[in-house]
Coordinates of C-alpha atoms in Angstrom, one line a residue:
X27 CA 90.5 120.6 95.5
X28 CA 88.0 123.4 96.0
X29 CA 84.4 122.4 95.1
X30 CA 82.8 124.6 92.6
X31 CA 79.5 123.0 92.2
X32 CA 76.3 123.1 94.3
X33 CA 76.5 120.9 97.3
X34 CA 73.7 118.2 97.5
X35 CA 71.8 117.9 100.7
X36 CA 72.3 114.7 102.7
X37 CA 75.1 112.7 104.1
X38 CA 75.9 109.1 104.9
X39 CA 74.7 107.8 108.3
X40 CA 76.3 109.4 111.3
X41 CA 78.2 106.1 112.0
X42 CA 81.0 107.1 109.5
X43 CA 82.6 110.2 108.1
X44 CA 80.5 112.9 106.4
X45 CA 80.4 113.0 102.6
X46 CA 79.1 115.8 100.5
X47 CA 77.9 115.4 96.9
X48 CA 78.8 117.9 94.1
X49 CA 77.7 118.8 90.6
X50 CA 74.7 116.5 90.4
X51 CA 75.9 113.5 92.3
X52 CA 72.7 112.0 93.9
X53 CA 71.1 109.0 95.4
X54 CA 69.0 107.0 93.0
X55 CA 66.4 104.3 93.6
X56 CA 66.2 103.3 89.9
X57 CA 69.4 101.2 90.0
X58 CA 70.7 99.6 93.2
X59 CA 72.5 96.5 94.4
X60 CA 71.7 96.6 98.1
X61 CA 69.6 98.8 100.4
X62 CA 67.2 101.4 99.0
X63 CA 69.4 103.5 96.8
X64 CA 72.7 103.8 95.0
X65 CA 75.0 106.7 94.1
X66 CA 74.3 108.1 90.7
X67 CA 77.1 110.0 88.8
X68 CA 76.7 111.1 85.2
X69 CA 80.4 110.6 84.3
X70 CA 81.3 114.2 83.5
X71 CA 81.8 116.2 86.7
X72 CA 79.9 114.6 89.5
X73 CA 81.8 113.6 92.7
X74 CA 81.5 112.9 96.4
X75 CA 84.0 114.2 98.8
X76 CA 84.9 113.8 102.5
X77 CA 87.3 116.1 104.3
X78 CA 88.0 113.3 106.8
X79 CA 91.4 111.7 106.4
X80 CA 91.1 109.5 109.5
X81 CA 88.5 107.0 108.4
X82 CA 91.2 104.8 106.9
X83 CA 93.5 103.8 109.7
X84 CA 95.3 100.4 109.6
X85 CA 94.1 97.5 107.5
X86 CA 91.0 98.2 105.4
X87 CA 88.9 96.9 102.5
X88 CA 87.4 99.0 99.8
X89 CA 84.4 97.3 98.1
X90 CA 81.8 98.6 95.7
X91 CA 79.8 97.7 92.6
X92 CA 80.0 99.8 89.4
X93 CA 77.5 100.0 86.6
X94 CA 78.3 101.9 83.4
X95 CA 76.5 102.1 80.1
X96 CA 79.7 103.4 78.4
X97 CA 83.4 103.9 78.9
X98 CA 84.1 107.1 77.0
X99 CA 86.8 108.2 79.4
X100 CA 88.8 107.0 82.4
X101 CA 86.7 107.2 85.6
X102 CA 88.2 107.4 89.1
X103 CA 86.1 105.4 91.5
X104 CA 88.2 106.0 94.6
X105 CA 91.0 108.6 94.8
X106 CA 92.9 109.6 98.0
X107 CA 96.0 110.9 96.1
X108 CA 97.4 114.3 97.2
X109 CA 100.6 115.6 95.6
X110 CA 101.2 112.2 93.9
X111 CA 100.9 110.3 97.1
X112 CA 98.0 108.0 98.0
X113 CA 95.7 105.3 96.5
X114 CA 93.4 105.5 93.5
X115 CA 91.1 103.0 91.8
X116 CA 89.9 103.7 88.3
X117 CA 88.2 102.2 85.3
X118 CA 89.9 103.0 82.0
X119 CA 88.1 104.0 78.8
X120 CA 88.6 100.3 77.7
X121 CA 86.6 99.1 80.7
X122 CA 89.6 97.8 82.6
X123 CA 90.4 98.2 86.3
X124 CA 93.4 100.4 87.1
X125 CA 95.0 100.7 90.6
X126 CA 97.5 103.5 91.3
X127 CA 99.7 103.9 94.3
X128 CA 101.6 107.1 94.7
X129 CA 100.6 108.0 91.1
X130 CA 102.2 104.8 89.7
X131 CA 100.1 102.1 88.1
X132 CA 100.1 99.0 90.2
X133 CA 97.5 97.0 88.2

């Protein structure tokens, strides 16, 4: 995927892979669970991307908290799929969790 939006300035701490925010994705101090800020996405075209593919090696855990004021469309929360291969975690428009592995629904 080639980013078409304006890149936001700022990255995660240097202890992990670099992430870049696009199309309005930003840190917000208005709503947060831990720390001083959370990632704010408006649900239309915002996203955060890393070009690193080596930060998941071996066993791993993905954990995050999601807050939404509506479920108008499916929203991908984590997506490593390339050419129908990889893992994705999404919330459906009905507010249900969906997990996909190699583009097939697992849950």
